[in-house]
Short mmCIF file of C-alpha atoms in Angstrom, two decimals:
data_model
loop_
_atom_site.label_atom_id
_atom_site.label_comp_id
_atom_site.label_asym_id
_atom_site.label_seq_id
_atom_site.Cartn_x
_atom_site.Cartn_y
_atom_site.Cartn_z
CA MET A 1 -13.05 18.04 15.61
CA ARG A 2 -16.81 17.83 15.85
CA LEU A 3 -18.16 14.33 15.77
CA VAL A 4 -20.17 15.03 12.51
CA LYS A 5 -17.12 16.33 10.67
CA LEU A 6 -15.06 13.47 12.02
CA LEU A 7 -17.44 10.83 10.84
CA ALA A 8 -17.88 12.57 7.34
CA ASN A 9 -14.00 12.83 6.93
CA LEU A 10 -13.77 9.11 7.65
CA GLY A 11 -16.14 8.37 4.84
CA TYR A 12 -19.21 6.98 6.86
CA GLY A 13 -21.51 9.40 5.06
CA SER A 14 -22.40 13.18 4.49
CA ARG A 15 -22.58 15.47 7.44
CA LYS A 16 -26.33 15.51 7.10
CA GLU A 17 -26.39 11.69 7.25
CA MET A 18 -24.11 11.65 10.25
CA GLN A 19 -26.41 14.10 12.11
CA VAL A 20 -29.18 11.66 11.54
CA ALA A 21 -26.88 8.74 12.84
CA ILE A 22 -26.18 10.70 16.04
CA ARG A 23 -29.84 11.46 16.57
CA ASN A 24 -30.71 7.86 16.08
CA GLY A 25 -28.28 6.82 18.82
CA TRP A 26 -25.86 4.83 16.51
CA LEU A 27 -22.84 6.61 18.04
CA THR A 28 -22.01 5.42 21.54
CA ASP A 29 -18.98 5.25 23.84
CA ARG A 30 -17.58 1.93 25.04
CA GLU A 31 -19.94 1.80 27.95
CA GLY A 32 -22.94 2.12 25.64
CA SER A 33 -23.82 5.76 26.33
CA ARG A 34 -25.14 7.56 23.38
CA LEU A 35 -22.96 10.42 22.08
CA LYS A 36 -24.09 13.79 21.17
CA ALA A 37 -22.60 15.89 18.34
CA ASP A 38 -20.38 17.93 20.65
CA ALA A 39 -18.95 14.88 22.45
CA LYS A 40 -15.34 15.08 23.49
CA THR A 41 -14.84 11.24 23.59
CA ALA A 42 -11.40 10.00 22.46
CA HIS A 43 -11.39 8.44 18.90
CA GLU A 44 -10.59 4.98 20.12
CA ASP A 45 -13.49 5.01 22.60
CA ILE A 46 -16.16 5.85 19.93
CA LEU A 47 -18.42 3.07 18.50
CA PHE A 48 -20.46 3.34 15.37
CA ASP A 49 -23.30 0.81 15.33
CA ASP A 50 -21.38 -0.98 18.04
CA GLU A 51 -18.15 -1.23 16.03
CA PRO A 52 -14.89 0.85 16.64
CA LEU A 53 -14.28 3.72 14.30
CA ASP A 54 -11.91 3.34 11.36
CA PRO A 55 -8.47 4.74 12.09
CA ALA A 56 -8.05 8.41 12.29
CA HIS A 57 -5.95 10.62 9.85
CA GLY A 58 -2.48 9.32 9.48
CA VAL A 59 -3.39 5.78 8.98
CA VAL A 60 -1.05 3.46 7.03
CA ILE A 61 -2.32 0.19 5.66
CA LEU A 62 -0.46 -2.79 4.26
CA MET A 63 -2.29 -4.98 1.74
CA ASN A 64 -1.17 -8.31 0.20
CA LYS A 65 -2.43 -7.45 -3.29
CA PRO A 66 -3.56 -10.25 -5.52
CA LEU A 67 -3.10 -10.57 -9.19
CA GLY A 68 -5.60 -8.83 -11.41
CA TYR A 69 -6.15 -5.70 -9.46
CA THR A 70 -4.83 -2.21 -10.45
CA CYS A 71 -3.90 0.79 -8.27
CA SER A 72 -5.26 3.74 -10.23
CA ILE A 73 -8.89 4.69 -9.85
CA LYS A 74 -8.77 5.76 -13.55
CA ASP A 75 -8.17 2.21 -14.62
CA GLN A 76 -10.92 -0.12 -15.84
CA GLY A 77 -11.76 -3.45 -14.03
CA ARG A 78 -10.85 -4.48 -10.51
CA LEU A 79 -9.15 -2.01 -8.25
CA VAL A 80 -7.14 -2.56 -5.02
CA TYR A 81 -9.75 -0.13 -3.44
CA ASP A 82 -12.39 -2.81 -3.99
CA LEU A 83 -10.66 -4.98 -1.30
CA LEU A 84 -11.22 -2.17 1.27
CA PRO A 85 -14.43 -1.07 2.88
CA ASP A 86 -16.35 1.24 0.49
CA ARG A 87 -16.15 4.12 2.77
CA PHE A 88 -12.44 4.18 2.65
CA ARG A 89 -12.82 5.72 -0.81
CA MET A 90 -14.63 8.68 0.78
CA ARG A 91 -12.06 9.62 3.46
CA LYS A 92 -10.82 13.17 3.60
CA PRO A 93 -7.80 13.40 3.09
CA VAL A 94 -7.97 10.71 0.48
CA LEU A 95 -6.51 7.23 0.95
CA SER A 96 -3.74 6.81 -1.67
CA THR A 97 -1.45 3.88 -2.59
CA ILE A 98 2.20 4.52 -1.76
CA GLY A 99 3.68 3.69 -5.21
CA ARG A 100 1.93 1.17 -7.37
CA LEU A 101 2.01 -2.51 -8.36
CA ASP A 102 0.71 -3.43 -11.91
CA LYS A 103 -2.02 -5.71 -12.58
CA GLU A 104 0.22 -8.79 -13.03
CA THR A 105 2.29 -8.23 -9.94
CA SER A 106 1.13 -9.19 -6.51
CA GLY A 107 2.39 -8.68 -2.93
CA ALA A 108 3.17 -5.77 -0.58
CA LEU A 109 1.20 -2.57 -1.20
CA LEU A 110 0.91 0.35 1.18
CA PHE A 111 -1.93 2.93 1.47
CA THR A 112 -1.97 6.14 3.53
CA ASP A 113 -3.88 9.40 3.88
CA ASP A 114 -0.80 11.11 5.26
CA GLY A 115 0.95 12.97 2.43
CA THR A 116 4.03 13.66 4.41
CA PHE A 117 4.53 10.03 5.19
CA LEU A 118 3.79 9.01 1.42
CA HIS A 119 6.49 11.30 0.24
CA ARG A 120 8.95 10.17 2.75
CA VAL A 121 8.62 6.44 1.58
CA ILE A 122 8.71 7.23 -2.14
CA SER A 123 11.45 9.99 -1.92
CA PRO A 124 14.72 9.02 -3.75
CA LYS A 125 16.58 10.19 -0.65
CA SER A 126 15.06 7.43 1.50
CA GLU A 127 16.08 4.77 -0.83
CA VAL A 128 13.54 2.43 0.78
CA PRO A 129 14.52 -1.05 -0.46
CA LYS A 130 11.85 -3.18 -2.05
CA ILE A 131 12.28 -6.93 -2.40
CA TYR A 132 10.75 -8.95 -5.27
CA GLU A 133 10.40 -12.62 -5.77
CA VAL A 134 11.01 -13.29 -9.47
CA THR A 135 9.97 -16.26 -11.59
CA LEU A 136 11.63 -16.30 -15.13
CA ASP A 137 10.59 -17.84 -18.41
CA ARG A 138 14.14 -19.35 -18.98
CA PRO A 139 17.33 -20.01 -17.17
CA MET A 140 19.44 -16.97 -16.19
CA LYS A 141 22.83 -16.65 -17.97
CA GLY A 142 24.94 -16.06 -14.88
CA ASP A 143 25.93 -12.43 -15.35
CA GLU A 144 22.75 -10.82 -14.39
CA GLY A 145 23.85 -10.20 -10.84
CA ALA A 146 26.96 -8.31 -11.86
CA LEU A 147 25.02 -6.26 -14.39
CA PHE A 148 22.36 -5.28 -11.88
CA ALA A 149 24.87 -4.24 -9.24
CA SER A 150 27.07 -2.27 -11.56
CA GLY A 151 25.15 1.03 -11.33
CA ASP A 152 25.83 1.37 -15.05
CA MET A 153 22.70 -0.38 -16.39
CA MET A 154 20.53 1.67 -18.73
CA LEU A 155 17.01 0.81 -19.70
CA GLU A 156 15.63 1.40 -23.05
CA SER A 157 14.53 4.96 -23.74
CA GLU A 158 15.92 6.30 -20.42
CA ASP A 159 19.00 8.53 -20.03
CA LYS A 160 20.04 7.87 -16.45
CA PRO A 161 21.49 4.46 -15.23
CA LEU A 162 19.73 2.39 -12.58
CA LYS A 163 20.94 2.50 -9.10
CA PRO A 164 22.74 -0.80 -8.00
CA ALA A 165 20.42 -3.55 -7.27
CA GLU A 166 21.08 -6.89 -5.43
CA LEU A 167 20.24 -10.15 -7.06
CA GLN A 168 20.04 -13.41 -5.09
CA VAL A 169 19.68 -16.44 -7.40
CA LEU A 170 17.47 -19.05 -5.81
CA ASP A 171 17.67 -21.55 -8.78
CA GLU A 172 18.08 -21.07 -12.58
CA THR A 173 14.63 -19.62 -13.01
CA HIS A 174 13.90 -18.06 -9.64
CA ALA A 175 15.63 -15.11 -8.07
CA ARG A 176 15.11 -12.45 -5.29
CA LEU A 177 15.79 -9.02 -6.47
CA THR A 178 16.29 -5.86 -4.09
CA LEU A 179 15.70 -2.41 -5.65
CA HIS A 180 16.35 1.06 -4.09
CA GLU A 181 14.24 3.05 -6.54
CA GLY A 182 10.97 2.59 -8.50
CA ARG A 183 10.89 2.96 -12.22
CA TYR A 184 8.05 2.01 -14.49
CA HIS A 185 7.99 -1.88 -14.71
CA GLN A 186 11.57 -1.83 -13.64
CA VAL A 187 12.04 -5.62 -12.68
CA ARG A 188 10.37 -6.81 -15.84
CA ARG A 189 12.38 -4.27 -17.92
CA MET A 190 15.68 -5.26 -16.20
CA PHE A 191 15.33 -8.90 -17.04
CA ALA A 192 14.01 -8.20 -20.47
CA ALA A 193 17.31 -6.25 -21.16
CA THR A 194 19.09 -9.55 -20.40
CA GLY A 195 16.99 -11.40 -22.85
CA ASN A 196 14.56 -13.08 -20.27
CA HIS A 197 10.98 -12.79 -19.45
CA VAL A 198 9.32 -12.45 -16.08
CA THR A 199 6.41 -14.75 -15.74
CA ASP A 200 5.51 -14.14 -12.08
CA LEU A 201 6.45 -11.23 -9.78
CA THR A 202 5.61 -10.77 -6.09
CA ARG A 203 6.80 -7.75 -3.82
CA SER A 204 7.64 -9.41 -0.56
CA HIS A 205 9.00 -6.56 1.38
CA ILE A 206 9.09 -2.90 1.64
CA GLY A 207 12.02 -2.03 3.78
CA GLY A 208 11.99 -4.26 6.76
CA LEU A 209 8.35 -4.80 6.51
CA GLY A 210 7.11 -8.15 4.97
CA LEU A 211 3.84 -9.90 4.58
CA GLU A 212 4.16 -12.50 7.34
CA GLY A 213 0.79 -13.92 8.32
CA LEU A 214 -1.14 -11.65 5.88
CA GLU A 215 -3.17 -13.63 3.42
CA GLU A 216 -3.57 -12.64 -0.22
CA GLY A 217 -6.29 -10.12 -0.66
CA LYS A 218 -6.14 -9.11 3.01
CA TRP A 219 -5.00 -5.92 4.71
CA LYS A 220 -4.11 -4.52 8.12
CA VAL A 221 -3.52 -1.14 9.85
CA LEU A 222 0.18 -0.77 10.74
CA SER A 223 1.40 -0.16 14.20
CA GLU A 224 4.04 2.65 14.88
CA GLU A 225 6.69 0.00 15.17
CA GLU A 226 5.61 -1.60 11.78
CA LYS A 227 5.75 1.78 10.08
CA THR A 228 9.31 2.31 11.43
CA ARG A 229 10.25 -0.98 9.88
CA ILE A 230 9.61 0.35 6.42
CA PHE A 231 12.68 2.47 6.66
CA GLU A 232 14.96 -0.23 7.78
CA GLY A 233 17.64 -1.03 5.32
CA GLY A 234 17.29 2.33 3.35
#
């Protein structure tokens, strides 16, 4: 791919703007040599204004999403994309979230511009487990674990039972819940069906991938090994 098109696809600017950037000498290799538009330099060896280029197509990003941010660009208010560099919104292919977390849910959120990878993660066949840390308004009754694991639980206005889910009770108002599907507001609706109310909800893991060392509001590009961990336990 020509350098101008590569830069434009990464969201650095229009092709015309990138032609100007190249003429101005803002593109160099790691030895400091100015690059021309037809340069054959490897992606990882290209610097834009002395900084490495953003990851190439196929990137997968993990974010520790804070409360108060939504995932759809159609929503009003603060978006998860506001926590990424502005140019990431201009990438082609587009950078999309893999599933969503609502405004009042924090924790592990994935992004990618790889449609094949996205569909592999969300496919019902993959059954990628997702682990949630739950705080409840009132003590649990004691029968929630059996109900969630039964495979017979029906949510209001739905005609298909939930897949079995695993509940680990941490204390009377705190639990860890592992889901193998992703329905609308599923965790909140499951506990609501038992007469309880979720007051705090965090997704701590997607598959075998957790948030270890990643501060709230921060993000990182996943390595190939980390991407593989997403499918552990499915």
